[in-house]
N, CA and C atoms as an extended XYZ file, in Angstrom:
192
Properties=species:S:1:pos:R:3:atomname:S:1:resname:S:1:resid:I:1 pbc="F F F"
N        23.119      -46.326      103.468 N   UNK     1
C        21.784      -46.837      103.696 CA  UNK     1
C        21.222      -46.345      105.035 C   UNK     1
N        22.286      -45.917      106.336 N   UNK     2
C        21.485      -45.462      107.142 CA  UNK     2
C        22.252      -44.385      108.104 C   UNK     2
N        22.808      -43.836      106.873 N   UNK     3
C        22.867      -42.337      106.971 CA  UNK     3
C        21.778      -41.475      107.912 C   UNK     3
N        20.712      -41.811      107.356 N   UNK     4
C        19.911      -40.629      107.489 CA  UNK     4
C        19.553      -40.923      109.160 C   UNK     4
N        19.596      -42.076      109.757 N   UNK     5
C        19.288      -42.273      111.202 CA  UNK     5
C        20.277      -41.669      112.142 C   UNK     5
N        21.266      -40.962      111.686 N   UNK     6
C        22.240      -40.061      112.716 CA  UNK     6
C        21.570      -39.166      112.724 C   UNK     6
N        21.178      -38.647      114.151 N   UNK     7
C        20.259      -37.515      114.600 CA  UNK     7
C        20.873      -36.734      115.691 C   UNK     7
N        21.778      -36.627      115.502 N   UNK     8
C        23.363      -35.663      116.697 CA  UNK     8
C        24.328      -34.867      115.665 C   UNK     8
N        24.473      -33.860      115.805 N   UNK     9
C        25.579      -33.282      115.640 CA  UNK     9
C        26.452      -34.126      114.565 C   UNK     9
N        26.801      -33.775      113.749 N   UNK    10
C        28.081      -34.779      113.664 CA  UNK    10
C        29.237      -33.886      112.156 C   UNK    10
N        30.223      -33.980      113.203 N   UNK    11
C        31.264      -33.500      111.713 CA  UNK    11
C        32.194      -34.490      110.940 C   UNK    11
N        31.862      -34.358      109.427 N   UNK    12
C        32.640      -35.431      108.585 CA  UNK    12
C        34.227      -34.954      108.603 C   UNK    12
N        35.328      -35.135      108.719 N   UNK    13
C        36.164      -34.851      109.091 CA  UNK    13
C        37.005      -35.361      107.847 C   UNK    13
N        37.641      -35.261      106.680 N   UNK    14
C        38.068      -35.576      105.947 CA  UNK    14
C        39.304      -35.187      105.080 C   UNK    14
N        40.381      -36.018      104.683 N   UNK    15
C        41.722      -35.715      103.840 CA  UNK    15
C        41.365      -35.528      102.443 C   UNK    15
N        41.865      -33.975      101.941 N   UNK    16
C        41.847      -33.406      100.564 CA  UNK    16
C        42.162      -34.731       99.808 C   UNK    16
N        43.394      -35.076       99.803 N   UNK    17
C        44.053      -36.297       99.353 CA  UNK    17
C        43.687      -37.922       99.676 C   UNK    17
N        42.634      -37.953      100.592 N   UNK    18
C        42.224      -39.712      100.904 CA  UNK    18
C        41.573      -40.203       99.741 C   UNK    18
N        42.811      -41.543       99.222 N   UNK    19
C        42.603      -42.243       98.177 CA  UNK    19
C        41.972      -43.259       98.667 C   UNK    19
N        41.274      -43.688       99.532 N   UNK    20
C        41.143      -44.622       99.975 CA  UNK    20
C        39.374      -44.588       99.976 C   UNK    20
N        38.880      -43.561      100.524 N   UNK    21
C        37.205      -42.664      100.547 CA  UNK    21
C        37.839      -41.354      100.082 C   UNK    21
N        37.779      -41.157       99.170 N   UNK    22
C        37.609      -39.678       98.258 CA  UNK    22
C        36.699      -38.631       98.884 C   UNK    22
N        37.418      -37.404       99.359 N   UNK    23
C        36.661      -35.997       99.520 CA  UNK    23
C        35.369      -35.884       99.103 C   UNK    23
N        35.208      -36.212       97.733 N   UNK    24
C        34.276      -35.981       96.996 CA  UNK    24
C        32.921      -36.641       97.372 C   UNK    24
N        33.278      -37.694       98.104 N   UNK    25
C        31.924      -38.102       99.022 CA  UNK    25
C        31.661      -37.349      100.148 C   UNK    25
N        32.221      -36.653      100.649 N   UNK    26
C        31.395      -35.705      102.244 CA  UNK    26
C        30.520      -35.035      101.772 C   UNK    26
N        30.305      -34.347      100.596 N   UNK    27
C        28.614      -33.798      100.357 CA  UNK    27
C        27.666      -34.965      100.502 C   UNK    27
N        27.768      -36.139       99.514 N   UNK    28
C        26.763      -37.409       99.610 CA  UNK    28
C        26.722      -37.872      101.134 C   UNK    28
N        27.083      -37.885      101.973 N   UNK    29
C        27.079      -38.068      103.001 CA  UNK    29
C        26.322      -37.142      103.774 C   UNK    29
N        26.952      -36.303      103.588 N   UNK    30
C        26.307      -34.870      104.245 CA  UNK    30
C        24.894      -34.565      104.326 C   UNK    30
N        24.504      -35.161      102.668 N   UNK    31
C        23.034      -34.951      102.442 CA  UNK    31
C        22.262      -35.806      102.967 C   UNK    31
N        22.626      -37.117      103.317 N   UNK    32
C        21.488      -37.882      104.137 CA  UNK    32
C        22.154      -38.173      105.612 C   UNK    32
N        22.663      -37.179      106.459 N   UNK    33
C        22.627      -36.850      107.897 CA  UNK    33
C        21.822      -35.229      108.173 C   UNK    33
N        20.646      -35.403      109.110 N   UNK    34
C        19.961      -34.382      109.320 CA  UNK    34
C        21.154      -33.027      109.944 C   UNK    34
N        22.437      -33.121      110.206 N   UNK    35
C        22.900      -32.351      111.370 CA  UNK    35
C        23.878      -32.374      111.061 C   UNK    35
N        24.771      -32.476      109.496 N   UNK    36
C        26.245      -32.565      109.593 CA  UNK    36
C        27.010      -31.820      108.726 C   UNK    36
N        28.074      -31.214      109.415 N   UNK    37
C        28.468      -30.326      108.505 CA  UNK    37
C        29.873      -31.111      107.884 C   UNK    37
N        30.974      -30.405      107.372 N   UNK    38
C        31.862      -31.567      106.326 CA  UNK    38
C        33.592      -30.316      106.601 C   UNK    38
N        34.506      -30.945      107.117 N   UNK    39
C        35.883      -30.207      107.422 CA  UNK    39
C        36.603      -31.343      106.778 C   UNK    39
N        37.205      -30.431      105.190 N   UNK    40
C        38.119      -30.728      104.704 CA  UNK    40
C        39.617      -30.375      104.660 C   UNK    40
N        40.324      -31.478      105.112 N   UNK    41
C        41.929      -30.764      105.557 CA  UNK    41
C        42.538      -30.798      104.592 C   UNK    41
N        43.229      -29.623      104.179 N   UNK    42
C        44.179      -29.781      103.156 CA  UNK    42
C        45.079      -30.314      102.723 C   UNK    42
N        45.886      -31.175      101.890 N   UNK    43
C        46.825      -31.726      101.852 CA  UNK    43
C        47.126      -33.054      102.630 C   UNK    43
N        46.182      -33.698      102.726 N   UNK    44
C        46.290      -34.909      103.804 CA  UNK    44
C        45.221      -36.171      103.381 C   UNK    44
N        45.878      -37.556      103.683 N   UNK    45
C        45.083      -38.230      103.298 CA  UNK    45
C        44.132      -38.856      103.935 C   UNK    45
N        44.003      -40.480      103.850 N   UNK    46
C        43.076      -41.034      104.895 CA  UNK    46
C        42.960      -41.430      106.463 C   UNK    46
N        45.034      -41.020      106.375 N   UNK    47
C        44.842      -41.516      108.365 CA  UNK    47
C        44.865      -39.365      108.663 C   UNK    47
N        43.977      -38.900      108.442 N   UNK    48
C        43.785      -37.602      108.861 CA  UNK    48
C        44.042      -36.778      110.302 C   UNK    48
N        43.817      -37.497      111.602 N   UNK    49
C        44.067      -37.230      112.639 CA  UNK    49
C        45.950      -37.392      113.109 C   UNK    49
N        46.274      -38.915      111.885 N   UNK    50
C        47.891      -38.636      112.140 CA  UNK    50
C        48.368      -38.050      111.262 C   UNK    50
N        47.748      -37.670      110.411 N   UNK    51
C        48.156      -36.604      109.429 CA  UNK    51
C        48.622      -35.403      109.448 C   UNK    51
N        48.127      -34.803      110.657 N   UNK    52
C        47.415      -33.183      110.507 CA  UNK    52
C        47.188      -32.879      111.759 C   UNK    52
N        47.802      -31.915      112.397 N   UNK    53
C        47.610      -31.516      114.208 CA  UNK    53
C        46.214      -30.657      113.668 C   UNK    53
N        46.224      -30.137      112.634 N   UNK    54
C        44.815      -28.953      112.078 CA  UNK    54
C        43.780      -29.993      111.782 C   UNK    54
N        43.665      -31.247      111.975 N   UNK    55
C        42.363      -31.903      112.088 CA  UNK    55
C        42.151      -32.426      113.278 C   UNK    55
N        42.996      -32.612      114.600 N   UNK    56
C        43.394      -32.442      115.628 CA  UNK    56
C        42.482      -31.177      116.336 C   UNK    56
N        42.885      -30.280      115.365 N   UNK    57
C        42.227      -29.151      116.685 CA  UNK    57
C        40.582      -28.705      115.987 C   UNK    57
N        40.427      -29.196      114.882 N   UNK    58
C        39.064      -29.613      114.086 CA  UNK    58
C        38.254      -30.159      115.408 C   UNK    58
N        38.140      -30.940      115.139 N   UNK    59
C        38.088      -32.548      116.311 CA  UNK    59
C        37.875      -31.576      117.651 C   UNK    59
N        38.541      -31.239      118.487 N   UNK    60
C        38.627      -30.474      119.839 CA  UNK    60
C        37.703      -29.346      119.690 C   UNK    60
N        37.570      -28.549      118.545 N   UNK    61
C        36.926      -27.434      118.372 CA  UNK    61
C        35.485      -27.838      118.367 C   UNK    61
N        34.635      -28.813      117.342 N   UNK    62
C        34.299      -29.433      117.399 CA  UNK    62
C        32.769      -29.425      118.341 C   UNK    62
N        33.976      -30.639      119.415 N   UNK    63
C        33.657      -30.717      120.818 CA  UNK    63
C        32.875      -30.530      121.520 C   UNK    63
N        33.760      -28.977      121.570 N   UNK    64
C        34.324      -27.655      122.523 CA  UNK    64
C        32.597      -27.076      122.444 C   UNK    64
């Protein structure tokens, strides 16, 4: 519902495997933020940052 009021940068950061919020929502998302692009990690689920040092350096890159 208020998606669309993020007006910064912003990356959806998301696990191939999160059963919890499904991949398959970062486009719907995507489409009502003016500025966001969508990094899907492979093989990983919903705790993604302890998942995955490669969403780790997502995240830092990011940033950077």
């Amino acid at each position: 519902k208020w998606l669309h009021r993020c007006r910064i940068p912003t990356m959806l950061l998301w696990g191939e495997k999160d059963r919890i919020i499904p991949a398959a929502q970062a486009p719907y998302w995507a489409k009502h933020m003016p500025d966001a692009t969508i990094r899907i990690i492979p093989g990983v689920g919903h705790c993604v940052l302890e998942e995955s040092p490669a969403a780790v350096r997502a995240v830092t890159e990011f940033f950077a």
